[in-house]
Short mmCIF file of C-alpha atoms (C1' of nucleotides) in Angstrom, two decimals:
data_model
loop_
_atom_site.label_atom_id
_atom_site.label_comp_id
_atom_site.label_asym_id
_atom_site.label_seq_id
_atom_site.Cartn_x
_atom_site.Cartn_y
_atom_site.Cartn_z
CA UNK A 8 -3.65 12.70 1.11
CA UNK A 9 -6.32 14.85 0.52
CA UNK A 10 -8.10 15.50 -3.17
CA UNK A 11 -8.20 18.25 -5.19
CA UNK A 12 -11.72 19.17 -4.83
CA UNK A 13 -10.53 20.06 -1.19
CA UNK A 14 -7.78 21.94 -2.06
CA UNK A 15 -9.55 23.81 -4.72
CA UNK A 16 -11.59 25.09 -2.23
CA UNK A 17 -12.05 28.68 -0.62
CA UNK A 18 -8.92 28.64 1.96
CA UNK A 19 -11.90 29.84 3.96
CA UNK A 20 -13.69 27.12 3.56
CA UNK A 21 -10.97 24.90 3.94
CA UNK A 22 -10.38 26.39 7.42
CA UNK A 23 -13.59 26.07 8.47
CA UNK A 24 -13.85 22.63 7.67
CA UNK A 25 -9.91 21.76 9.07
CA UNK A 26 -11.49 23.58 12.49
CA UNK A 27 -14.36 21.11 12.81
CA UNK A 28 -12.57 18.20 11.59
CA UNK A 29 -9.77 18.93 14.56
CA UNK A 30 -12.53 19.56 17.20
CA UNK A 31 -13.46 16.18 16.49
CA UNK A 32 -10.34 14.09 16.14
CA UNK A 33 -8.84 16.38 19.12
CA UNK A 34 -12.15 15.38 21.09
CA UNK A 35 -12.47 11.48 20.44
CA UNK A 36 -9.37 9.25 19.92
CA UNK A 37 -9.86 8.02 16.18
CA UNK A 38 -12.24 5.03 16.42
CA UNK A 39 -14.59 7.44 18.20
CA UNK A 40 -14.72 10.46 16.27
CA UNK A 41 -17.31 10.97 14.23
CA UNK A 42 -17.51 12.25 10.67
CA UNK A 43 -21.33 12.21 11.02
CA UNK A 44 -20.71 15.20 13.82
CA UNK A 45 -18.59 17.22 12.05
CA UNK A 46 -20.74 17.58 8.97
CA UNK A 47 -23.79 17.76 11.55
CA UNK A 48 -21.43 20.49 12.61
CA UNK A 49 -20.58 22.20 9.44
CA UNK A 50 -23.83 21.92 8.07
CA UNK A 51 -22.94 20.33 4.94
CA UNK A 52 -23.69 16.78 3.47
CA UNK A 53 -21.49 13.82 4.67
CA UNK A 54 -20.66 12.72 0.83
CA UNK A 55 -19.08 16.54 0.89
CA UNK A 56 -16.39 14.85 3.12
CA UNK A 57 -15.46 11.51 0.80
CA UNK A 58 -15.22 14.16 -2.46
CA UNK A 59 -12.09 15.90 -0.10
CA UNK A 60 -10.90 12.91 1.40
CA UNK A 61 -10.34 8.84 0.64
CA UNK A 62 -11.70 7.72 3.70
CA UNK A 63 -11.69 8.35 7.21
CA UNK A 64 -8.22 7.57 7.71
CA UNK A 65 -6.84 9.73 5.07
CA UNK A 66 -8.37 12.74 6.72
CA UNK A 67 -6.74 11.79 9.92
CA UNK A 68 -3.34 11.71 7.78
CA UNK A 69 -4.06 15.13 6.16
CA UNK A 70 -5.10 16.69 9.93
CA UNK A 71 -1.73 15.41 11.54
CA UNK A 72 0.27 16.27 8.56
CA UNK A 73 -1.05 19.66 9.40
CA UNK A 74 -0.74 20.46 12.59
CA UNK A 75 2.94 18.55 12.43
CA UNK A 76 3.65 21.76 10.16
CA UNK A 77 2.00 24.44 12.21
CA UNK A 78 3.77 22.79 15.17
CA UNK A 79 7.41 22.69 13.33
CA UNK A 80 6.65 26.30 12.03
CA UNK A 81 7.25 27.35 15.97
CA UNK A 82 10.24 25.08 16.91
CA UNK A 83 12.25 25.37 13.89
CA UNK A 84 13.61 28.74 14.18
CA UNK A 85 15.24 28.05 17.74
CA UNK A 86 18.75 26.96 16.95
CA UNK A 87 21.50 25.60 18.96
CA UNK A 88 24.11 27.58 17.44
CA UNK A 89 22.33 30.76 18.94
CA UNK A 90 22.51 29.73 22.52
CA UNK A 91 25.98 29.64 24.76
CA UNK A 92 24.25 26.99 27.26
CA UNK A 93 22.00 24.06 25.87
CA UNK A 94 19.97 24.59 29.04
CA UNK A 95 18.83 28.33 27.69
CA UNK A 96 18.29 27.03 24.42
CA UNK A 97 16.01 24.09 25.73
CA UNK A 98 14.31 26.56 27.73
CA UNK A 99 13.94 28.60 24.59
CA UNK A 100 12.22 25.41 22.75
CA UNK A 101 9.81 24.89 25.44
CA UNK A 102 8.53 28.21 25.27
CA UNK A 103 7.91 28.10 21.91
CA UNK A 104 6.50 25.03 22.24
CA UNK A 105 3.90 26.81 24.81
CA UNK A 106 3.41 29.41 22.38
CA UNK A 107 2.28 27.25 20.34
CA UNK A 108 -0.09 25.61 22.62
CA UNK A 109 -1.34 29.11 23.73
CA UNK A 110 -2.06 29.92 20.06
CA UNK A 111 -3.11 26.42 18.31
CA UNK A 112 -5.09 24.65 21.58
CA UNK A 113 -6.60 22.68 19.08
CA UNK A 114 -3.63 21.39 17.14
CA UNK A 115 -1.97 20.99 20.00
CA UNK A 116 -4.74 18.80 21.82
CA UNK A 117 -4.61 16.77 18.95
CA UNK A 118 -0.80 16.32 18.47
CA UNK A 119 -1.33 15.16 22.53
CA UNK A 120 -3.61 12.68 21.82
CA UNK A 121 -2.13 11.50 18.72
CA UNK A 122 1.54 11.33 20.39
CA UNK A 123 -0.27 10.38 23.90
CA UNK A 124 -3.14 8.50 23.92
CA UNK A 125 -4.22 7.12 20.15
CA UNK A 126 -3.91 3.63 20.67
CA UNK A 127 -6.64 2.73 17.59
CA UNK A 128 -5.39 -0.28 15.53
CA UNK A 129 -6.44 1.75 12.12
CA UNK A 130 -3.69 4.15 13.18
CA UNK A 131 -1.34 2.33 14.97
CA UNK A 132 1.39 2.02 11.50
CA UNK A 133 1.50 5.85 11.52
CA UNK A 134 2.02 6.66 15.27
CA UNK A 135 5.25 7.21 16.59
CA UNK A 136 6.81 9.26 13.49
CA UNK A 137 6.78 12.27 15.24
CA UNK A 138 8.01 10.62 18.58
CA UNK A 139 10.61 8.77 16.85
CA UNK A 140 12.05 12.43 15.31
CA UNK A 141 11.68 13.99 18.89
CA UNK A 142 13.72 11.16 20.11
CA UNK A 143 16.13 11.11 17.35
CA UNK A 144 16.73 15.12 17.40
CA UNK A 145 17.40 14.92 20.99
CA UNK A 146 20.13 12.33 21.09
CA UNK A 147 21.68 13.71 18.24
CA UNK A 148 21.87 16.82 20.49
CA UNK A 149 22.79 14.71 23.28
CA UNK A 150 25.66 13.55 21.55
CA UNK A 151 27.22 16.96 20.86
CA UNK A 152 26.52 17.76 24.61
CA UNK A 153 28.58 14.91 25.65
CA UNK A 154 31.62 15.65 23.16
CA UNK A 155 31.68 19.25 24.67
CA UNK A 156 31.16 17.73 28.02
CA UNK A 157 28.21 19.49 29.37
CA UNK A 158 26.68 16.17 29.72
CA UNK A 159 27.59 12.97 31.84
CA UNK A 160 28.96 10.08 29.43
CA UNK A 161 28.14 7.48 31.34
CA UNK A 162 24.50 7.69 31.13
CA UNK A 163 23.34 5.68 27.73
CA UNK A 164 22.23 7.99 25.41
CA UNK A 165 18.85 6.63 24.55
CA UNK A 166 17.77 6.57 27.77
CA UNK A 167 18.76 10.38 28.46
CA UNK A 168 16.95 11.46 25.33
CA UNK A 169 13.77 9.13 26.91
CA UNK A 170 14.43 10.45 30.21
CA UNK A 171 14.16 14.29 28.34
CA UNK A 172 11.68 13.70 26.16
CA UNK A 173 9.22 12.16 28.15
CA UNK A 174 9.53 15.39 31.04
CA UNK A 175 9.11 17.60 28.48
CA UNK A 176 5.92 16.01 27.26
CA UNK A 177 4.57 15.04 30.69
CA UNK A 178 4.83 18.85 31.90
CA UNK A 179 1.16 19.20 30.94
CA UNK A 180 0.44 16.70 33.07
CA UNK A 181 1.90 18.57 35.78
CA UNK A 182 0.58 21.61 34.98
CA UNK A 183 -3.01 20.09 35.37
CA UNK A 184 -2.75 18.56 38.69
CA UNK A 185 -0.29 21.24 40.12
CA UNK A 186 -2.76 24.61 38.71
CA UNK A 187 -6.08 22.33 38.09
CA UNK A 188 -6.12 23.61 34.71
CA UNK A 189 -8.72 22.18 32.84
CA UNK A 190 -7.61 21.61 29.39
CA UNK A 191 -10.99 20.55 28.01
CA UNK A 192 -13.27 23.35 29.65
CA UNK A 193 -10.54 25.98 27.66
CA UNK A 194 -11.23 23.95 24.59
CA UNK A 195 -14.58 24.38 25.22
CA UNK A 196 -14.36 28.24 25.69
CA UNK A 197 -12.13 28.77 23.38
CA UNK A 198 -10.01 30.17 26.16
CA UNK A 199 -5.86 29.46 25.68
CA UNK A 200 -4.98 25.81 26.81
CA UNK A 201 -3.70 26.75 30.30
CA UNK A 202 -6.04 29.52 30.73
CA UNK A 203 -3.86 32.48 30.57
CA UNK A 204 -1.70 32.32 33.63
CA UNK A 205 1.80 31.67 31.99
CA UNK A 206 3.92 33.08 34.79
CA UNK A 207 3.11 30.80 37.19
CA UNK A 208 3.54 28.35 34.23
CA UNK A 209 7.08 29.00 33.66
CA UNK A 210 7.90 28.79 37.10
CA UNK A 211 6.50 25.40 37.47
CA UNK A 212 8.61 24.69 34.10
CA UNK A 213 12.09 26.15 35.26
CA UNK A 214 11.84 23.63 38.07
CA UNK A 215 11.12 21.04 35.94
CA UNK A 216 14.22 21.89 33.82
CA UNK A 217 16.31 22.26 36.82
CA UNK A 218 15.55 18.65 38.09
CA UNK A 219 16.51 17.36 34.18
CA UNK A 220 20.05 19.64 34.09
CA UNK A 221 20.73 18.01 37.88
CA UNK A 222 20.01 14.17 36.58
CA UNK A 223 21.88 14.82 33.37
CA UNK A 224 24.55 16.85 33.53
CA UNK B 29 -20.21 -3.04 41.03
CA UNK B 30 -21.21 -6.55 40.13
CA UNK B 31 -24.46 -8.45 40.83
CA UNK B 32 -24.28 -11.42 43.41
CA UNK B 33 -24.97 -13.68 40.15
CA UNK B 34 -21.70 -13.08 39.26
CA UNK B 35 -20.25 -13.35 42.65
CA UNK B 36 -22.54 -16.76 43.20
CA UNK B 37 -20.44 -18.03 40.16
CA UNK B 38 -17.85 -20.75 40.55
CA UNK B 39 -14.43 -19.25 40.93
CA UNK B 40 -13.55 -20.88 37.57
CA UNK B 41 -16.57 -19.43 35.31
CA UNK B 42 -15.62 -16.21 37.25
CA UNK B 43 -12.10 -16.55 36.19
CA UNK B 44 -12.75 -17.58 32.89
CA UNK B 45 -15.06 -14.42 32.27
CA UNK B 46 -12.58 -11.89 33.69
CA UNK B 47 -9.95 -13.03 31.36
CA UNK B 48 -11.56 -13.18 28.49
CA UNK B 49 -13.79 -9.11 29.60
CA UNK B 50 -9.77 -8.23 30.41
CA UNK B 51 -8.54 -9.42 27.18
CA UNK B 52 -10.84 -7.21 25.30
CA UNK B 53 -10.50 -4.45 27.74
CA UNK B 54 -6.61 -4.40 27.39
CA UNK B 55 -6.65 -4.41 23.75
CA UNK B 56 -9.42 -1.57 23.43
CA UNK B 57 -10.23 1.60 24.74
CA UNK B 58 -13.77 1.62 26.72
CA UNK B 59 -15.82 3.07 23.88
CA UNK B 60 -14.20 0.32 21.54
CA UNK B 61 -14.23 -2.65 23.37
CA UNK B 62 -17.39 -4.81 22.85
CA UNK B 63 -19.24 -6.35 24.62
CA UNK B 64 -20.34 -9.06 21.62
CA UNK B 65 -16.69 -10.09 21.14
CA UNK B 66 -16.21 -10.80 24.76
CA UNK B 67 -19.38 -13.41 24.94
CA UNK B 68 -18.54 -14.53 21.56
CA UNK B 69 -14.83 -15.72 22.88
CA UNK B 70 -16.58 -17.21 25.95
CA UNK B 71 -19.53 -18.80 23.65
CA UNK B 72 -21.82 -17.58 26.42
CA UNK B 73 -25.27 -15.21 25.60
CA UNK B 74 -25.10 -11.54 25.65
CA UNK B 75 -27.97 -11.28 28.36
CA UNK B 76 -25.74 -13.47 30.96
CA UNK B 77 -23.50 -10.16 30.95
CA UNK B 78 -26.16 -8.11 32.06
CA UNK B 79 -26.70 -10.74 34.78
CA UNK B 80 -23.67 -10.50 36.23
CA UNK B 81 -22.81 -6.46 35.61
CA UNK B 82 -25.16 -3.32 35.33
CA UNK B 83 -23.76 -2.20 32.23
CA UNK B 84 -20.89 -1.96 30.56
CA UNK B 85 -19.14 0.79 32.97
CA UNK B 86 -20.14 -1.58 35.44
CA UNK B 87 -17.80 -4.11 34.41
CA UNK B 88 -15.16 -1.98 33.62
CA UNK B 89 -15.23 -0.77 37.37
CA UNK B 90 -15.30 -4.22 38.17
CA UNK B 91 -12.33 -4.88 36.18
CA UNK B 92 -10.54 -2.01 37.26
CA UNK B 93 -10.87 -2.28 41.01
CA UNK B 94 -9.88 -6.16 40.80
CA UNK B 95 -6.58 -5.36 38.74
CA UNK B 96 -5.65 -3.11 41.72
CA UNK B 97 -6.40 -4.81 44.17
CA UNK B 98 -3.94 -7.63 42.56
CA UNK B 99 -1.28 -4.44 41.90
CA UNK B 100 -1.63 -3.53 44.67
CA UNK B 101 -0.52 -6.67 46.80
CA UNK B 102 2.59 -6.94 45.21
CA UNK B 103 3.38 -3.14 46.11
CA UNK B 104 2.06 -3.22 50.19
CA UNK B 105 4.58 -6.13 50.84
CA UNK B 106 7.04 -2.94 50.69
CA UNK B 107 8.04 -1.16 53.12
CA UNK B 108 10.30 1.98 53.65
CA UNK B 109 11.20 1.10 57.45
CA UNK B 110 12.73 -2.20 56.39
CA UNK B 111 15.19 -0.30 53.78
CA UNK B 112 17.95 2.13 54.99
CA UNK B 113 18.42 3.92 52.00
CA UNK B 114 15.28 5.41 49.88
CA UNK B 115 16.69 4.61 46.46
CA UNK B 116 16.75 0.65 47.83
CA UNK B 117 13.51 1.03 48.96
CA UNK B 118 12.31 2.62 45.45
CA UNK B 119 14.34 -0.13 43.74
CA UNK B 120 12.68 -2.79 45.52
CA UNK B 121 9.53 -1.48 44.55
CA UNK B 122 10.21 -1.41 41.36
CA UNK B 123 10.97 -5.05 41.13
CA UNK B 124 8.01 -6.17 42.35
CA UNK B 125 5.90 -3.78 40.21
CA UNK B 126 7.87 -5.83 37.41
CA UNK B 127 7.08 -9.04 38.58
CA UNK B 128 3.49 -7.59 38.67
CA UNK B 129 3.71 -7.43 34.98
CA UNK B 130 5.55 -10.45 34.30
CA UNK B 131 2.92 -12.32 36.41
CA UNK B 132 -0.52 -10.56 35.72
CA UNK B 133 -0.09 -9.40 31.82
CA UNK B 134 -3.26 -8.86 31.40
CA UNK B 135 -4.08 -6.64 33.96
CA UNK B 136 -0.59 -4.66 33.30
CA UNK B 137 -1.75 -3.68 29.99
CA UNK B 138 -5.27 -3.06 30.99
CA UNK B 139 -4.15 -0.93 34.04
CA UNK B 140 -1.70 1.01 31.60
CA UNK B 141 -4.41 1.64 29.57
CA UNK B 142 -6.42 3.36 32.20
CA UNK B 143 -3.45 5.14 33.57
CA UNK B 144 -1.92 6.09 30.77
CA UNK B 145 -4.43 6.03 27.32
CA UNK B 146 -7.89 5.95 28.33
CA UNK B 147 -9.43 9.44 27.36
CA UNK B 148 -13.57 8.32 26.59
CA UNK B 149 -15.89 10.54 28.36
CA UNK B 150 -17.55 7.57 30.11
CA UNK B 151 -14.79 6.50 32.38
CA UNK B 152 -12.84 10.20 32.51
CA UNK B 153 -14.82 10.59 36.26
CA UNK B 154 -13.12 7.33 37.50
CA UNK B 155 -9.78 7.92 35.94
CA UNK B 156 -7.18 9.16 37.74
CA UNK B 157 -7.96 7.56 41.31
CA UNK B 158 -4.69 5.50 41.08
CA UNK B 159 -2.58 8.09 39.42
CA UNK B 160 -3.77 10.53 42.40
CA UNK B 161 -3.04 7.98 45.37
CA UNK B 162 0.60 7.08 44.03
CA UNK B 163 1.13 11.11 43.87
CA UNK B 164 0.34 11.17 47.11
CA UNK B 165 1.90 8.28 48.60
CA UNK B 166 4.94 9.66 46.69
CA UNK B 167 4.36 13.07 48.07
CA UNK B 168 4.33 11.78 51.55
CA UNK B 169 7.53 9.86 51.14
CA UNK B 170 9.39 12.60 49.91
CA UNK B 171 8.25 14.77 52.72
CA UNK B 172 10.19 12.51 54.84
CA UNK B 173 13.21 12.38 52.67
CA UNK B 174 13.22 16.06 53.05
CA UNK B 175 13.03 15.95 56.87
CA UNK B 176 15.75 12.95 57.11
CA UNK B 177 18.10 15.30 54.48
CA UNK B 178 18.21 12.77 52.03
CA UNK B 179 16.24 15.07 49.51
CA UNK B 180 16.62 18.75 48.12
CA UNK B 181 14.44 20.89 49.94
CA UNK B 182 14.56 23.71 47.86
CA UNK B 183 12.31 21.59 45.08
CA UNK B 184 8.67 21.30 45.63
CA UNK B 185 7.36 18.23 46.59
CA UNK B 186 4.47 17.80 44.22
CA UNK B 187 7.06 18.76 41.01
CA UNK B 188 9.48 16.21 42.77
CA UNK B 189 6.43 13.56 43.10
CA UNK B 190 5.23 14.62 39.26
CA UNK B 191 8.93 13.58 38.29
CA UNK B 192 8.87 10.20 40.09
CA UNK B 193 5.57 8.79 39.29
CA UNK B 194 6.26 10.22 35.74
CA UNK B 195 9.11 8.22 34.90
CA UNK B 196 8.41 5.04 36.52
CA UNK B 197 5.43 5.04 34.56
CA UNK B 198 7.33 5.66 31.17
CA UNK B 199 9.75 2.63 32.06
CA UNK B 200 7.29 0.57 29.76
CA UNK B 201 7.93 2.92 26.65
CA UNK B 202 11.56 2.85 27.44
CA UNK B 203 11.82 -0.82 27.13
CA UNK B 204 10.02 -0.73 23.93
CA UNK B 205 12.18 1.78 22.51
CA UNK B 206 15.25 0.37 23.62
CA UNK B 207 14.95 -3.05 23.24
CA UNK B 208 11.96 -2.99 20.97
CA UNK B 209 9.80 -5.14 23.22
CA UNK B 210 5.93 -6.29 21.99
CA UNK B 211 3.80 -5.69 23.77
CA UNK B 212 0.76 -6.37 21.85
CA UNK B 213 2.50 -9.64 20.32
CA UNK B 214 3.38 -11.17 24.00
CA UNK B 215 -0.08 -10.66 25.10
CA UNK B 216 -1.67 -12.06 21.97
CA UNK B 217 1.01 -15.18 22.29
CA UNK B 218 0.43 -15.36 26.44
CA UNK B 219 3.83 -14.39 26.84
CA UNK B 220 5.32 -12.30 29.54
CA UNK B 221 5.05 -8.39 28.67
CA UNK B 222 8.43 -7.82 28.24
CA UNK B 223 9.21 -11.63 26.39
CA UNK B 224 11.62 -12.74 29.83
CA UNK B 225 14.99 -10.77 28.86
CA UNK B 226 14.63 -9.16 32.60
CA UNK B 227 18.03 -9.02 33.35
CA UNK B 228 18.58 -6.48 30.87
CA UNK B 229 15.55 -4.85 31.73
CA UNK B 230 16.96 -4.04 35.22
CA UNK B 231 19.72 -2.74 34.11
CA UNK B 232 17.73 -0.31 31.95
CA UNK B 233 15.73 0.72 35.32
CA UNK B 234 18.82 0.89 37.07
CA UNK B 235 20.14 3.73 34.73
CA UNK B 236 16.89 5.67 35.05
CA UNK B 237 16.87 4.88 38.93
CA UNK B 238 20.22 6.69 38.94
CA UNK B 239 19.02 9.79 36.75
CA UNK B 240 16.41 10.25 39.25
CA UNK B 241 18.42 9.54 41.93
CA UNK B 242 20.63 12.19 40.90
CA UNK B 243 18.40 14.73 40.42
CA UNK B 244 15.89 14.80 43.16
CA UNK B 245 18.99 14.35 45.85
"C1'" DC C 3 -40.89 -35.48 43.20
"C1'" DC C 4 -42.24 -31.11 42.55
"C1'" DA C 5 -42.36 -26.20 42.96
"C1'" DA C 6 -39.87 -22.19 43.30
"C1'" DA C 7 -35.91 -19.65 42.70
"C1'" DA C 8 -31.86 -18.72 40.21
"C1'" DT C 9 -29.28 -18.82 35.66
"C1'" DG C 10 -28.84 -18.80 30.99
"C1'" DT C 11 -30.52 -17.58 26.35
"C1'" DG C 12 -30.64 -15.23 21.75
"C1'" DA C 13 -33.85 -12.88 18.72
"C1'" DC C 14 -34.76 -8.28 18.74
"C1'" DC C 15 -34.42 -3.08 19.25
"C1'" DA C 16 -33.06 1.66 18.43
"C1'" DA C 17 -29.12 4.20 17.64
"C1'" DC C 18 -25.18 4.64 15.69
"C1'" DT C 19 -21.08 3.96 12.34
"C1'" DG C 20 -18.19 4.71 7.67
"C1'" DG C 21 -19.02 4.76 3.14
"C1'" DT C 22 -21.72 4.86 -1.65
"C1'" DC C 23 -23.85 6.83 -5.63
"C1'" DA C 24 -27.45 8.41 -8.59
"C1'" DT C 25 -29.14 12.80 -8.76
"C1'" DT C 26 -29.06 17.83 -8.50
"C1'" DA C 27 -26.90 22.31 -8.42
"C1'" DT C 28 -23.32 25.37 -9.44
"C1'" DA C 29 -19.24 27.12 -12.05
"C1'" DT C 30 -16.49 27.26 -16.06
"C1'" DT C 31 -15.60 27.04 -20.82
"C1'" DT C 32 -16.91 26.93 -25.53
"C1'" DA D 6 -26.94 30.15 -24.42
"C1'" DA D 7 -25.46 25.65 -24.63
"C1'" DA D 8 -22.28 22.24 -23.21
"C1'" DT D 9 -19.22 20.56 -20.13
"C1'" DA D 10 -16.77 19.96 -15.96
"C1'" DT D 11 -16.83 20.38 -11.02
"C1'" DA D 12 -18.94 20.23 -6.54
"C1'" DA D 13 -22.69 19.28 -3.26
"C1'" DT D 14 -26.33 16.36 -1.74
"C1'" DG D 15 -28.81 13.01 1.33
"C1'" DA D 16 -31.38 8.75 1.08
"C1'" DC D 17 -29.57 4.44 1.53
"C1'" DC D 18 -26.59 0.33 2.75
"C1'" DA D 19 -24.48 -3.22 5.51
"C1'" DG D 20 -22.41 -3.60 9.73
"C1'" DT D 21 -21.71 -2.42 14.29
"C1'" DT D 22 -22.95 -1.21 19.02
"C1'" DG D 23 -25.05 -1.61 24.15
"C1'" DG D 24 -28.93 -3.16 26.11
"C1'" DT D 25 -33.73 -5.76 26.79
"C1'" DC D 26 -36.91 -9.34 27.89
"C1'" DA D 27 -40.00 -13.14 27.35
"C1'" DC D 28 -38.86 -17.64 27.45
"C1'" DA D 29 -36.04 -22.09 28.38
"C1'" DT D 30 -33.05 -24.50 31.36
"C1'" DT D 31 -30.85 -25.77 35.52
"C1'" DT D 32 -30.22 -25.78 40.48
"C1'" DT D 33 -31.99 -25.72 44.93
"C1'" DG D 34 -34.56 -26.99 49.07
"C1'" DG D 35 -38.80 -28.56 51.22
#
DNA sequence: CCAAAATGTGACCAACTGGTCATTATATTT
DNA sequence: AAATATAATGACCAGTTGGTCACATTTTGG
């Protein structure tokens, strides 16, 4: 997971090179993407890349290690405990998770594809993990729900948490055909992932999260 | 979208050719899948390919419009008039989109693929055709639930046809989660996608049939 | 039976890929 | 200032790709 020569690096320079690398790999699913382009990008010779990294692969690691931390950095500090109803609290999450979209379009086009799309055999063994935790998180908190009955028991739990997780995931989806937002011009610009109109956003959301609290509780 | 030397084949070559294009196709994303491996598995010469098809988009239209037509026959059978209650109708339609998989494997995966994974540059013009037609069948349906008062009108139709096409789109991932269904491995050993424990399986869709049910009513 | 049309072929091409490594340049320490 | 350790380089490699085209083979119909 990354060598030293990269982390003894300029945090500048690391930055700059963690930017490229993520245009890339947020760009092209991982068979695709191109370390020829990103040094093209960065200027700088391609066997710069193998003294910071193993191999392609371990690069990928080190990017979605990342962005898994920036990510958790946002979500982490909303806590259950602080919320009366778990329907305010999971509103809370989401927008933090938005925030973070808003403020890390890159990461977070990434963590979508890698969560989403990635399908590349290469990759395949280390899909899923963050999925897996999603899932795992919520039906722990589905659990508790139940006990305090605020949820229905007699839906299965797994298939609550998939029914949750996947709406909360698919919401960009939405927010793309329902807005036309255009994800990749943004990217492009440099603009925020949905382009700046988050009130609009939110309503579209609170819908959303009314239709889940209807089905599940 | 194909050259009349392909359609002047013999059903069988034909046959032969789209399974083995569709094989490669379902296992890898348009920028991956070659074009060497599939006339290597047929033994045939690369130039025939170029015979039958333009290019390689070419046969990936090809591909894509044939898998849909065969989808789509299973689906048209359908129809809402011959069902008194929606969530029937819905259910039927489910089933058969099942038996679509169970029957046509090949072009389940490959269709998820375009629906769901396919991100390459190449093909992002012709994605979404599908996913846009069932949002608007969908959309038209539930216009008509509204009217008959079988459906909440104080949702929006398109977030209430986002939620629907959504989630019995994510059925697949469900069963793999749940019951930890192969995908890859019943393709690669010609066996039905989800290995022939369909009972089960229903009673999985059932479940999520009734979440939906519960919160679009 | 032969000519003409339709199919099939595979060596070849330019463009790309991830990865290597001997060499050079730059810091750091003695 | 010399010696050593660290970092940067880019020509080069073997392997891949989609696509071409002059040629060989087969099928067709007069």
């Amino acid at each position: 997971m990354s060598k030293t020569t990269f982390t003894n690096l300029s945090s500048e320079k690391q930055e700059r090179f963690i930017q490229a690398a993520l245009t890339e790999f947020a760009a092209n699913d991982f068979q695709s993407a191109s370390i020829t382009a990103i040094v093209k990008e960065l200027g700088i010779a391609k066997g710069s890349v193998y003294q910071y990294f193993d191999d392609k692969l371990d690069l990928w690691l080190y990017l979605k290690k990342h962005c898994e931390q920036v990510k958790l950095s946002y979500i982490k500090s909303i806590k259950r405990s602080e919320y009366s109803d778990f329907w305010k609290f999971y509103r809370a999450m989401y927008a933090n998770g938005i925030n973070f979209d808003l403020e890390n379009p890159l990461c977070s086009q990434f963590l979508y594809r890698v969560g989403f799309k990635e399908m590349s055999p290469q990759v395949m063994p280390h899909l899923n993990t963050w999925k897996k935790q999603a899932n795992a998180m919520f039906c722990q908190l589905i659990e508790a729900e139940k006990k305090a009955g605020t949820f229905n028991k007699k839906n299965s739990t797994d298939v609550m948490a998939h029914f949750m997780v996947t709406m909360s995931m698919s919401i960009a989806e939405l927010l793309q055909k329902k807005y036309k937002v255009d994800f990749e011009k943004n990217i492009k610009k440099g603009k925020p992932l949905f382009g700046g109109n988050s009130k609009e956003l939110m309503k579209a959301v609170d819908e959303l999260i009314g239709l889940l609290e209807k089905a599940l509780k």
